[in-house]
Amino acid sequence: MSRRAILRWPNGSDWGHLATVPEDGGSPRFAGFVRMTDPRVQALLARVPPRRADGDIWEAHFTAAESELSAA
């Protein structure tokens, strides 16, 4: 089973918040901040369409296999 990750960011923000989800479920764990202009982030968002989460917050759910962002 691949580890899941979530990238969340406020609309128009330069920074996003990356969290990983334990394989047994449970609450997401903070994994770091990423620059939204990072080419790896842009490539991920081209493959995984983001969706609106809360108000002006966007998020993208993906697996570790879909991006090296969650490799840490």
mmCIF file of C-alpha atoms in Angstrom, residues 29-52:
data_model
loop_
_atom_site.group_PDB
_atom_site.id
_atom_site.type_symbol
_atom_site.label_atom_id
_atom_site.label_comp_id
_atom_site.label_asym_id
_atom_site.label_seq_id
_atom_site.Cartn_x
_atom_site.Cartn_y
_atom_site.Cartn_z
ATOM 1 C CA ARG A 29 1.245 14.325 10.071
ATOM 2 C CA PHE A 30 3.037 17.537 9.157
ATOM 3 C CA ALA A 31 5.861 16.847 6.710
ATOM 4 C CA GLY A 32 6.955 20.361 5.783
ATOM 5 C CA PHE A 33 6.276 23.450 3.771
ATOM 6 C CA VAL A 34 6.747 23.639 0.002
ATOM 7 C CA ARG A 35 6.982 26.546 -2.389
ATOM 8 C CA MET A 36 4.055 26.491 -4.762
ATOM 9 C CA THR A 37 6.355 27.654 -7.599
ATOM 10 C CA ASP A 38 8.617 24.596 -7.159
ATOM 11 C CA PRO A 39 8.631 22.666 -10.476
ATOM 12 C CA ARG A 40 7.871 19.430 -8.581
ATOM 13 C CA VAL A 41 4.740 21.011 -7.087
ATOM 14 C CA GLN A 42 3.655 22.354 -10.464
ATOM 15 C CA ALA A 43 4.190 18.930 -12.093
ATOM 16 C CA LEU A 44 2.163 17.267 -9.325
ATOM 17 C CA LEU A 45 -0.727 19.716 -9.716
ATOM 18 C CA ALA A 46 -0.733 19.134 -13.473
ATOM 19 C CA ARG A 47 -1.380 15.414 -12.771
ATOM 20 C CA VAL A 48 -3.517 15.647 -9.617
ATOM 21 C CA PRO A 49 -6.260 18.263 -9.931
ATOM 22 C CA PRO A 50 -6.631 20.287 -6.720
ATOM 23 C CA ARG A 51 -10.003 20.805 -5.091
ATOM 24 C CA ARG A 52 -11.394 23.485 -2.810
#
